[in-house]
Tab-separated table of C-alpha atoms and ligand atoms in Angstrom:
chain	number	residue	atom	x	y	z
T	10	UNK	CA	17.559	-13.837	-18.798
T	11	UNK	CA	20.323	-16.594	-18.450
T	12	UNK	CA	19.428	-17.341	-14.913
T	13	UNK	CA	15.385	-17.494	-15.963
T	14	UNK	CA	16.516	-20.520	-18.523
T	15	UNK	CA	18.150	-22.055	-16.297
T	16	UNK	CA	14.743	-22.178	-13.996
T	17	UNK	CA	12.942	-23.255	-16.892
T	18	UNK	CA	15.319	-26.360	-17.306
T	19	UNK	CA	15.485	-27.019	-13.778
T	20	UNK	CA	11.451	-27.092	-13.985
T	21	UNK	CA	10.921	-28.953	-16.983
T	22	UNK	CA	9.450	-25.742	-18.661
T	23	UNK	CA	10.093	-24.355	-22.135
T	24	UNK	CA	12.150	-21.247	-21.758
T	25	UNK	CA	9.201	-19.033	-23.081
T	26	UNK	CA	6.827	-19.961	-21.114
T	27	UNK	CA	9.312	-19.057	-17.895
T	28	UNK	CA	9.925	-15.931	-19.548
T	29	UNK	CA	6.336	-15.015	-20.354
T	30	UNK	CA	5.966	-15.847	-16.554
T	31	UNK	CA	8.318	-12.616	-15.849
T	32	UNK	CA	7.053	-10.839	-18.412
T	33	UNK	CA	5.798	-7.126	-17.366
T	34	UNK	CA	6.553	-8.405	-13.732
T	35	UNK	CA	7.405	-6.125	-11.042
T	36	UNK	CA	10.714	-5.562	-9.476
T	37	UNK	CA	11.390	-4.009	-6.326
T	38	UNK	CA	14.586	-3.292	-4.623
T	39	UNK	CA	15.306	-3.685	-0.664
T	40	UNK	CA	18.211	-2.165	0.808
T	41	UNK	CA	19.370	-3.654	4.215
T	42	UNK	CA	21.328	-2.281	7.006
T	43	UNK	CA	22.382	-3.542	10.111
T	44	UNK	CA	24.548	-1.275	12.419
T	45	UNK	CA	26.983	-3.831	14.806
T	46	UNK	CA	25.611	-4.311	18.122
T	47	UNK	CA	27.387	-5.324	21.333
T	48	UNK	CA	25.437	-7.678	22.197
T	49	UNK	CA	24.290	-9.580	18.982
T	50	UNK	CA	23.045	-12.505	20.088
T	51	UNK	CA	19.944	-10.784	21.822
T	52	UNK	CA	18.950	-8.737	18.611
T	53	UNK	CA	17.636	-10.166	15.272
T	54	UNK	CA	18.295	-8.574	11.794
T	55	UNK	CA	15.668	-9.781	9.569
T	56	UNK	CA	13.196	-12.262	11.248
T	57	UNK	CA	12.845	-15.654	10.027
T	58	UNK	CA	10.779	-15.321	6.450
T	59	UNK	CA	9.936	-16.421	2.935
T	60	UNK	CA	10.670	-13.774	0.592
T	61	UNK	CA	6.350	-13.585	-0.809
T	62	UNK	CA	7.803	-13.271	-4.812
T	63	UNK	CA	9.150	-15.257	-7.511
T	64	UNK	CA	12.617	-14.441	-7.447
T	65	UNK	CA	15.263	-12.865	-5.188
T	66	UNK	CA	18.296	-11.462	-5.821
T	67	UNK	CA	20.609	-10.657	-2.781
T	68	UNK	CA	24.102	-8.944	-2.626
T	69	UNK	CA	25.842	-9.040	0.377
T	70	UNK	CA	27.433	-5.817	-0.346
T	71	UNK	CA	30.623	-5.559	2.402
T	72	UNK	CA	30.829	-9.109	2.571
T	73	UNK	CA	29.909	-9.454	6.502
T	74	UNK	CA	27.600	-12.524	7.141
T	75	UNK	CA	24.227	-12.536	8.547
T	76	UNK	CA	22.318	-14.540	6.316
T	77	UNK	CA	20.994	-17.541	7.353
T	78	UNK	CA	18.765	-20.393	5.596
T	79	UNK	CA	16.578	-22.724	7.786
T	80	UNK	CA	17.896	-26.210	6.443
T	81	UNK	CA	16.577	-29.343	8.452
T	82	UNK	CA	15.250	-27.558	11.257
T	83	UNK	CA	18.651	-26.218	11.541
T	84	UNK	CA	20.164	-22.386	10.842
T	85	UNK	CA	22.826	-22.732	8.301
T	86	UNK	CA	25.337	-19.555	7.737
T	87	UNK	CA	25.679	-18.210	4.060
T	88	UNK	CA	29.248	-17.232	3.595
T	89	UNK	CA	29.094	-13.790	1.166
T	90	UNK	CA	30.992	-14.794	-1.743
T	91	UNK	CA	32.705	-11.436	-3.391
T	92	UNK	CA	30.923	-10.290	-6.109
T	93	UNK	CA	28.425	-12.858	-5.912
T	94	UNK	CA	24.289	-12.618	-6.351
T	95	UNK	CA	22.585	-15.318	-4.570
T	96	UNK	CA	19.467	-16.393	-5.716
T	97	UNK	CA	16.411	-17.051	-3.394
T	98	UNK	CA	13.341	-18.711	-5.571
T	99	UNK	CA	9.976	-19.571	-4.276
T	100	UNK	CA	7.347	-22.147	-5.583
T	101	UNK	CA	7.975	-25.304	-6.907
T	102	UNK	CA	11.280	-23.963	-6.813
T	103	UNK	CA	10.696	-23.697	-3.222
T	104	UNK	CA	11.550	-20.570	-1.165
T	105	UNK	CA	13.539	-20.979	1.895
T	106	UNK	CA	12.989	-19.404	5.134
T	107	UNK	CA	15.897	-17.397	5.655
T	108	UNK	CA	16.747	-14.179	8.235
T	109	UNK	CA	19.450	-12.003	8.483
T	110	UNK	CA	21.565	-11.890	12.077
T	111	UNK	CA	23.901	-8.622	13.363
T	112	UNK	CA	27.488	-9.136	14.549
T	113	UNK	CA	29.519	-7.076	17.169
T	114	UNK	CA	31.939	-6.493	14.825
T	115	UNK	CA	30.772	-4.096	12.088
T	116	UNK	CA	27.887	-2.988	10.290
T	117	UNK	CA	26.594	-5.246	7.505
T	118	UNK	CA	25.162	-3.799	4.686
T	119	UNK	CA	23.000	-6.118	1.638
T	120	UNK	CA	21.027	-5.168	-1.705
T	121	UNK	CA	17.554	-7.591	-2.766
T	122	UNK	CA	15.906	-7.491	-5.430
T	123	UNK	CA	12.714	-9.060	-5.834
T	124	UNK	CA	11.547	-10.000	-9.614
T	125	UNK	CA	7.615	-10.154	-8.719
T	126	UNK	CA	4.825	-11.649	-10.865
T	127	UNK	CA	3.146	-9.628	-13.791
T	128	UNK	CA	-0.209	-8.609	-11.766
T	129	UNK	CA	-2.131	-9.533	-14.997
T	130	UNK	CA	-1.290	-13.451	-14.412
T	131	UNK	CA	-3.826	-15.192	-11.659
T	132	UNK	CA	-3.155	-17.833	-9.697
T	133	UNK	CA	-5.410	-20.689	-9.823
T	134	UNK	CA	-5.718	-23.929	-7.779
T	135	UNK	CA	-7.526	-26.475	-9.727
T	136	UNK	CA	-8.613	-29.144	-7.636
T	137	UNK	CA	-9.106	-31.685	-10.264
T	138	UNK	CA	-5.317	-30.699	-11.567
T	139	UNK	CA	-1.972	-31.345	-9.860
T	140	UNK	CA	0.231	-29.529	-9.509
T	141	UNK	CA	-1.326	-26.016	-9.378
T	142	UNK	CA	-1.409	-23.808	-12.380
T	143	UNK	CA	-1.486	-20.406	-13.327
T	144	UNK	CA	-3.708	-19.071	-15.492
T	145	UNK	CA	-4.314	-15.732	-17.451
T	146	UNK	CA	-6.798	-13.404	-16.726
T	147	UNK	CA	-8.318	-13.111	-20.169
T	148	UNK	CA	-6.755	-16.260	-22.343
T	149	UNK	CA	-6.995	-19.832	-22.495
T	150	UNK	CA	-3.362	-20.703	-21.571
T	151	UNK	CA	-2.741	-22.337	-18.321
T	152	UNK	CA	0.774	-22.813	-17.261
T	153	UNK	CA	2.413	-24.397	-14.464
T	154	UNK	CA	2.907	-22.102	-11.225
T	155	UNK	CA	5.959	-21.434	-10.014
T	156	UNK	CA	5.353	-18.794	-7.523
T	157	UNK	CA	4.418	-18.406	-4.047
T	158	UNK	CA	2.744	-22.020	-2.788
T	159	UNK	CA	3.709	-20.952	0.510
T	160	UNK	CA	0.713	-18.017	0.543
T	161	UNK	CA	-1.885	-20.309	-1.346
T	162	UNK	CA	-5.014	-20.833	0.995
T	163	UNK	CA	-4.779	-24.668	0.563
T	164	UNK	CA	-9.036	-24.547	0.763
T	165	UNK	CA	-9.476	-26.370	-2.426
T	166	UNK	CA	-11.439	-22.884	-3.914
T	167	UNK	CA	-10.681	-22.731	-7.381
T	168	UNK	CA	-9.034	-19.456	-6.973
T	169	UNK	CA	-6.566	-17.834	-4.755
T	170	UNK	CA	-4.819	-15.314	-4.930
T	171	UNK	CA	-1.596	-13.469	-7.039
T	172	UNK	CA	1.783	-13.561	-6.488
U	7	AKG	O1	20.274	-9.153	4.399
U	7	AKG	C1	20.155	-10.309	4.011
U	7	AKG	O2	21.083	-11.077	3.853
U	7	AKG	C2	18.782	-10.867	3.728
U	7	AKG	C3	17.837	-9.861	3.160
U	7	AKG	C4	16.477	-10.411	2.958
U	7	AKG	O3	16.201	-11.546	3.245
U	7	AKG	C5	15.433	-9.554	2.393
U	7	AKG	O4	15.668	-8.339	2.197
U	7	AKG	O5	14.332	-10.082	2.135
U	8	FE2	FE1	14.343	-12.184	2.364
C-alpha cells in the first residue's frame, strides 16, 4: 500500500485513484532459476524484456547477480541488496527492459511478483486526449493510465487493449 502512494505522488495522482487502479488486480508470482554454467557468457538467463504488467516485485533470493537493466543503450548490473525488493514499474512510470544473465560460479535463484491490472478496467487511447487514459468498462470515470504503453497499438483506434 505504502509503495502504491508513493506512485501516486510520483505521478501526480490522488492516492485513491492509484489504489482503485490495483484494486481487484491480479497478482502472479514467477519463480526463477538459473543453474551455473561453465561457460556463461554463451547462455542467456532471461532474454531482454519488459515485464507486460503494472508492477513488479523482484527478490534476488541468494543474492547472486544476473539482473541487468538496459540504461542508454548500455547493460547496467543490479547489485542484490540483502533483503531488498526491487521494484520494476511500467507506463508512465516507464518499464525498463531488463534480462537476467547466469554465472560460472553458482546457481542464482530470484522471486517476481507481478501486481497486474483489475481485468474490469479498459484501456483507452483517446486521440483527442493526451496522455492516454483508462477508462471503466461500465462508469463514467476516466483516469490517467499508468500501465503498459509499451503494448498499446499506437493506431490512433480509440481502443486498445488491457493491461
Ligand atoms: O531473475 C531476475 O532477476 C529477473 C526476473 C524477471 O525479470 C522476471 O521474472 O520477469
Ligand atoms: Fe522481468
Amino acid at each position: 500500500m505504502k509503495l502504491i502512494e508513493f506512485m501516486a505522488k510520483a505521478l501526480n495522482m490522488k492516492g485513491e485513484e492509484m489504489r482503485e487502479l490495483f484494486e481487484e488486480g491480479m497478482q502472479s508470482m514467477r519463480m526463477n532459476y538459473h543453474p551455473p554454467c561453465p561457460q556463461p557468457e554463451l547462455v542467456i538467463g532471461l532474454t531482454p524484456h519488459l515485464d507486460p504488467v503494472r508492477l513488479t516485485i523482484l527478490l534476488q533470493i541468494n543474492e547472486m547477480e544476473g539482473l541487468q537493466i538496459k540504461k542508454d543503450g548500455m547493460w547496467i548490473p543490479i547489485k542484490p541488496l540483502p533483503n531488498a525488493f526491487i521494484m520494476v514499474t511500467n507506463g508512465i512510470y516507464k518499464s525498463i527492459e531488463h534480462r537476467a544473465t547466469v554465472n560460472s560460479e553458482k546457481e542464482r535463484l530470484s522471486i517476481a511478483t507481478f501486481l497486474s491490472a483489475n481485468l474490469e478496467l479498459e484501456m483507452v487511447r483517446l486521440p483527442a486526449l493526451s496522455p492516454l487514459k483508462l477508462r471503466r468498462h461500465s462508469g463514467e470515470s476516466v483516469l490517467p493510465i499508468t500501465s503498459r504503453l509499451s503494448l498499446l497499438v499506437n493506431s490512433g483506434e480509440s481502443l486498445i487493449l488491457m493491461s
